[in-house]
Amino acid sequence: KQSNITFNLTIILIIQSILFVYIMPPPVIEPPPILPEIDEELLEYLTKPERLPIHDYERNQEFWPRKPDPTKLFHYDFSPLSTTLKVQRDMNTGEIIEFREVPIQNVGSTSRNSTLLTRQPAPPSEALWGGISNVPFWPAGLSDPTEGLPLKKEALTKNDLLVIPPGFKFGLLFEDDGCRVKEKIDKSVELQVKQGNVVNLLDILNEQHFSGLWETVEKSPETDHSQDVQLQTSELPEEKDVLSQAVTKDVPLLKISEFEKKKVRNLEWAVNLDTSKPVKDFRERIPQMALEYEFELDTFQKLAILQLEQHNHVFVAAHTSAGKTVVAEYAIALSQRHMTRTIYTSPIKALSNQKYRDFKKKFNDVGLVTGDFQINMKGSCLIMTTEILRSMLYAGSDVTRDLEYVIFDEVHYVNDKERGHVWEQVLIMLPAHVCVVMLSATVPNTMEFADWLGQIYQRKVYVIKTAKRPVPLQHYLYTGCGGASRNNRYLLLDHNEVFRIAGYNEAKASLAKPKEHKASGPPQRNYNPKQEQYMWNGLVDHLSRNKLLPVVAFTFSRNKCDQNARSLRHLDLTTAHEKHYINSFFNRCIASLKPPDRDIPQILDMKEILSRGVGVHHSGILPIIKEMIEMLFQGQYIKLLFATETFAMGVNMPARTVVFDSIKKHDGQSLRPLLPAEYIQMAGRAGRRGLDETGTVIILCKVNLHPVEDLKRMMMGKPNQLESQFRITYGMVLTLLRVESLSVEGMMSRSFREADHQKKMSQIRTKLETVSKNLEIENRHELNEHMQPLVKFYLTVRTFLDYHQDLMEQIVITPTMQKQLTTGRVILITHKSHVNKLALILTTPSKSSDLYRVLVLTDTGSSESDEKSDNYYKMLGLASDRVYYPENSCSHEVLKIKPEDIFEITSAMINVEYSFVISDWDKRQIPRFKDDPPSERCKFAVQELLKLTMNVSDKSNANRLTYLDMVVKDLDLHKCLLEYKKLKEGLIDCISSTQIPNFEEQFHIVFKKKSLEDEEDDLKFQLSYESMSLYPEYERRIALLKELNYINSSNRGKISVIPDVSAVVGIAL
């Protein structure tokens, strides 16, 4: 029984365990908390705030109770003191005698309110870039706002001024204005001149344009010729003004008879320095140079350095690789000697980087400022692009204070349509104390550009031009295709610039005949990639055998550059030593990159091709790779470089040979041949100075031979002139409107675009004064009431004539009117005193002349008088419908007229040999043949014209001459003709007022007065800003900015933050 109980209990326990394991859930075991429990801590913070750390007063130093005072919130900045105390000391003992209160100049001038250089410095954070709210320093290119203000009256007159110091017998002599000191006169020399013994030439001894022409009598004749130096600015005195009598040995003598005067073209503000004669006294004039050179300087370099020493503006125009960098280096050395700063500007970043490496080798304190990174921003020489310098000038950078020289490299880049306006803005915005050094390739109008710069700076600009190329070039045509034709290179233009047509003919004969195409059209000689590779292999082998490596192959396509480099992977142009250097140099340069960046496909591909001496340089290459390629090419490790046009932009990397893959480029609008300036810029990279006697330029002729006219024009043509690309940008407008004393109109008027107009300003002002005086005399006699209808007639005719002139200039060039205005057509003209005359057209306008030559009838013995203006006679002609008829015996004359002189086109034609009529007239204009009778053909033309005139003059004749209607197909011109017709109808309504006795006499009085008023208004308009060519565009931009609420209606209100930001962001707009 007990055992049964035990068994039962066991069974129950087993069942319970099974149920517990399989049926009953296990007990929940919570995991340990990740964060500590904070409930108790939060409860303590809430219930016991006195335990918080803020109530731990034991850690406080001390507590002072205070009472609130709202009046302390009222704060304003006091104006700075306008005076200061100056100590006056005893010069012997140094003791203080007294204190004097002296005024402080430019009190309160800051970078926010003043354009003066003496204003307070900006914060250090704005020292380089300036600030958004800063105003620029006063530009040298803009007129001083204090000009024209009345001078402050002084209590003392010039007679009351003490000019003789105590103990002296003589003192200073002032001019009539009481400010300028009269030039000193050497009394002893003046006495000698009066005695007639010598001529005083000492006053001009120190004149730089007579330097080098002097010598004493004691020198031998052999040394006379050595002192013959370039006459730089003005002409020598006349020989008759030099007394050739007894001359003492102590007085220098000017060798006028031995000096050959060379005519140099100088302008008002531009001085052309002659580089044809050496500067033999260079060392005497500069005994200690700021930078010494191991080689002998060229003449143009010496002339430029002489002007830099005198802090003059310099414009150097020379060929590529001629040595213009020497001038820039000397300017940097001078600024470091003077403890000032220099800014070197370049058009592209590649040139900035290359110049930084070059200048860093010669000068320690050099900085580089680009949009990507900045190096040594406090350096004495900063290298940057022109856009960055413009931003600094507009933002009022304090770097401008310390500037002595600003060097503009590649100034011919001013012709660039997109960025050329930046150069003009910077040249205008630079302060007056800055010396401008401009370096450019040879351009035809350097004098005009320098004269414009001198005009806005009111200082002379010295122009130094040299056409001498240090390494002459030889230009070849290459027609090889590889294989046997790999040596097909033919000389086209030799080093003496002699064009060899024989070489062109040989190249033409060597071209392989293309296969005839089955389709119609001219045969072509196409190159597929395989043939292109074969051609390059043959060319490189030819250049290598003739020792013409390294070579730069200019290709005007980035894809083509990459494709050519990839196709020449098997080419190996480097030695084992060069490969080792290239690989080690490449690895050192990319070591700064992150490991993933070192495996970029472009880096891996470039490492492979560089090791074989082949490189690629274009805008698609990474900047670090591009810089490595430039350095390797300078070190002569790259033998073949495929590059685009940007590689030739000022980068000093000459090669032995330059190859043009094509002489046509796409400029964004069309495919065109290279301009002479573009070709010369790239071809100038051929020839290494000191290494090569000549540079080799090769033009590939793959498809066909280029026309000989295109080759001559490209190789021997003149480069394009410097032309203004100035334009109005929104950033410039907003920036200048922030400064009350500056104006956009002033900037526009000083641009190179308006240079010619600015030169005429003085003449216009003089003419305006004369016209105003004449008009004042005429206004003394008022026009009577009965002359008012004539005044109305004058105003109506004047409007009609202005419209007629503009319309005829557009109509005569239309195809329809050109068919009507042919030789033999009879027209009605009014030209000077030839009023309402029928004229026979003898010649029509051509490219050389835009004038018509016509035959008209005249009275025998009549002479043309030009006392009255042409408009006066035109008004007389419109006042009458009577056609001229010779009253006495008839004569004739051949005139040159403009389209505006034509008032009607008749339906009549006269057939005659017009060339014989003109030649006969021109012959009789020669005094020798003046009395010869007219030829028969000329008489026939005169008689026919006389018959037509008689028919028109006879009012009873029913067959009077009819006039043709002006028919045009252009819709705009048609609208102009309708307006022209309305003006003509209004003119007919006023003709009745001219039917009065003595009309011509009375109308002459009205015409004289009203024409003077019109002339005065026109002259005033020419002197105003509205006459500028860009003023309409400026008005449109101002209207848009007003609509966007960037500026207020007065144009001079306070500008909000949005325009300030736009002025910085939108400077390039």
PDB file of C-alpha atoms in Angstrom, residues 864-956:
ATOM      1  CA  GLU A 864      29.743 126.634-105.864  1.00  0.00           C
ATOM      2  CA  SER A 865      29.657 128.504-102.571  1.00  0.00           C
ATOM      3  CA  ASP A 866      29.948 126.650 -99.280  1.00  0.00           C
ATOM      4  CA  GLU A 867      29.141 129.572 -97.032  1.00  0.00           C
ATOM      5  CA  LYS A 868      25.751 128.100 -96.143  1.00  0.00           C
ATOM      6  CA  SER A 869      25.141 124.605 -94.836  1.00  0.00           C
ATOM      7  CA  ASP A 870      23.848 121.726 -96.872  1.00  0.00           C
ATOM      8  CA  ASN A 871      20.631 121.563 -94.829  1.00  0.00           C
ATOM      9  CA  TYR A 872      19.821 125.136 -95.753  1.00  0.00           C
ATOM     10  CA  TYR A 873      19.794 124.275 -99.452  1.00  0.00           C
ATOM     11  CA  LYS A 874      17.800 121.111 -98.805  1.00  0.00           C
ATOM     12  CA  MET A 875      15.159 123.154 -96.983  1.00  0.00           C
ATOM     13  CA  LEU A 876      15.017 125.567 -99.889  1.00  0.00           C
ATOM     14  CA  GLY A 877      14.570 122.658-102.266  1.00  0.00           C
ATOM     15  CA  LEU A 878      11.681 121.240-100.218  1.00  0.00           C
ATOM     16  CA  ALA A 879      10.017 124.658-100.120  1.00  0.00           C
ATOM     17  CA  SER A 880       9.595 124.628-103.915  1.00  0.00           C
ATOM     18  CA  ASP A 881       8.482 122.029-106.432  1.00  0.00           C
ATOM     19  CA  ARG A 882      10.299 123.750-109.282  1.00  0.00           C
ATOM     20  CA  VAL A 883      13.029 121.686-110.949  1.00  0.00           C
ATOM     21  CA  TYR A 884      16.245 123.509-111.795  1.00  0.00           C
ATOM     22  CA  TYR A 885      16.630 124.742-115.379  1.00  0.00           C
ATOM     23  CA  PRO A 886      19.772 126.547-116.634  1.00  0.00           C
ATOM     24  CA  GLU A 887      18.930 130.151-117.333  1.00  0.00           C
ATOM     25  CA  ASN A 888      22.019 130.978-119.404  1.00  0.00           C
ATOM     26  CA  SER A 889      24.288 128.787-121.466  1.00  0.00           C
ATOM     27  CA  CYS A 890      24.470 125.264-120.083  1.00  0.00           C
ATOM     28  CA  SER A 891      27.508 123.613-118.527  1.00  0.00           C
ATOM     29  CA  HIS A 892      27.912 120.415-116.507  1.00  0.00           C
ATOM     30  CA  GLU A 893      29.617 118.969-113.453  1.00  0.00           C
ATOM     31  CA  VAL A 894      30.241 115.532-111.940  1.00  0.00           C
ATOM     32  CA  LEU A 895      29.369 115.334-108.236  1.00  0.00           C
ATOM     33  CA  LYS A 896      29.842 112.800-105.462  1.00  0.00           C
ATOM     34  CA  ILE A 897      26.634 112.487-103.479  1.00  0.00           C
ATOM     35  CA  LYS A 898      25.333 110.461-100.555  1.00  0.00           C
ATOM     36  CA  PRO A 899      22.031 108.557-100.422  1.00  0.00           C
ATOM     37  CA  GLU A 900      20.540 111.340 -98.294  1.00  0.00           C
ATOM     38  CA  ASP A 901      20.958 113.753-101.255  1.00  0.00           C
ATOM     39  CA  ILE A 902      18.499 111.691-103.334  1.00  0.00           C
ATOM     40  CA  PHE A 903      14.886 112.875-103.022  1.00  0.00           C
ATOM     41  CA  GLU A 904      13.183 111.276-106.032  1.00  0.00           C
ATOM     42  CA  ILE A 905      13.891 108.424-108.452  1.00  0.00           C
ATOM     43  CA  THR A 906      12.567 109.010-111.944  1.00  0.00           C
ATOM     44  CA  SER A 907      11.516 106.475-114.521  1.00  0.00           C
ATOM     45  CA  ALA A 908      13.872 107.922-117.145  1.00  0.00           C
ATOM     46  CA  MET A 909      17.049 106.208-118.287  1.00  0.00           C
ATOM     47  CA  ILE A 910      19.906 107.558-120.436  1.00  0.00           C
ATOM     48  CA  ASN A 911      22.071 105.043-122.230  1.00  0.00           C
ATOM     49  CA  VAL A 912      25.639 106.219-122.572  1.00  0.00           C
ATOM     50  CA  GLU A 913      29.122 104.848-121.934  1.00  0.00           C
ATOM     51  CA  TYR A 914      29.410 106.125-118.389  1.00  0.00           C
ATOM     52  CA  SER A 915      33.040 105.163-117.822  1.00  0.00           C
ATOM     53  CA  PHE A 916      34.112 107.402-120.702  1.00  0.00           C
ATOM     54  CA  VAL A 917      32.129 110.309-119.265  1.00  0.00           C
ATOM     55  CA  ILE A 918      33.888 109.940-115.903  1.00  0.00           C
ATOM     56  CA  SER A 919      37.352 109.532-117.403  1.00  0.00           C
ATOM     57  CA  ASP A 920      36.758 112.599-119.583  1.00  0.00           C
ATOM     58  CA  TRP A 921      35.681 114.649-116.551  1.00  0.00           C
ATOM     59  CA  ASP A 922      38.627 113.471-114.430  1.00  0.00           C
ATOM     60  CA  LYS A 923      41.007 114.335-117.234  1.00  0.00           C
ATOM     61  CA  ARG A 924      39.690 117.894-117.479  1.00  0.00           C
ATOM     62  CA  GLN A 925      40.222 118.366-113.741  1.00  0.00           C
ATOM     63  CA  ILE A 926      43.969 118.233-114.352  1.00  0.00           C
ATOM     64  CA  PRO A 927      45.272 121.793-114.857  1.00  0.00           C
ATOM     65  CA  ARG A 928      47.084 120.762-118.000  1.00  0.00           C
ATOM     66  CA  PHE A 929      43.836 119.658-119.715  1.00  0.00           C
ATOM     67  CA  LYS A 930      41.520 122.152-118.057  1.00  0.00           C
ATOM     68  CA  ASP A 931      40.619 123.981-121.287  1.00  0.00           C
ATOM     69  CA  ASP A 932      40.012 120.852-123.378  1.00  0.00           C
ATOM     70  CA  PRO A 933      36.486 120.519-124.796  1.00  0.00           C
ATOM     71  CA  PRO A 934      34.223 117.694-123.545  1.00  0.00           C
ATOM     72  CA  SER A 935      34.202 114.446-125.475  1.00  0.00           C
ATOM     73  CA  GLU A 936      31.344 113.482-127.767  1.00  0.00           C
ATOM     74  CA  ARG A 937      30.007 110.920-125.297  1.00  0.00           C
ATOM     75  CA  CYS A 938      29.985 113.525-122.557  1.00  0.00           C
ATOM     76  CA  LYS A 939      28.176 116.037-124.805  1.00  0.00           C
ATOM     77  CA  PHE A 940      25.559 113.407-125.654  1.00  0.00           C
ATOM     78  CA  ALA A 941      24.876 112.727-121.951  1.00  0.00           C
ATOM     79  CA  VAL A 942      24.570 116.463-121.243  1.00  0.00           C
ATOM     80  CA  GLN A 943      22.168 116.992-124.137  1.00  0.00           C
ATOM     81  CA  GLU A 944      19.934 114.106-123.110  1.00  0.00           C
ATOM     82  CA  LEU A 945      19.847 115.347-119.527  1.00  0.00           C
ATOM     83  CA  LEU A 946      19.005 118.862-120.767  1.00  0.00           C
ATOM     84  CA  LYS A 947      16.071 117.528-122.800  1.00  0.00           C
ATOM     85  CA  LEU A 948      14.620 115.812-119.759  1.00  0.00           C
ATOM     86  CA  THR A 949      15.094 118.959-117.700  1.00  0.00           C
ATOM     87  CA  MET A 950      13.238 121.048-120.302  1.00  0.00           C
ATOM     88  CA  ASN A 951      10.327 118.594-120.361  1.00  0.00           C
ATOM     89  CA  VAL A 952       9.996 118.655-116.596  1.00  0.00           C
ATOM     90  CA  SER A 953      10.282 122.446-116.364  1.00  0.00           C
ATOM     91  CA  ASP A 954       7.584 122.993-119.009  1.00  0.00           C
ATOM     92  CA  LYS A 955       4.364 122.837-117.024  1.00  0.00           C
ATOM     93  CA  SER A 956       2.248 122.815-120.182  1.00  0.00           C
TER      94      SER A 956
END
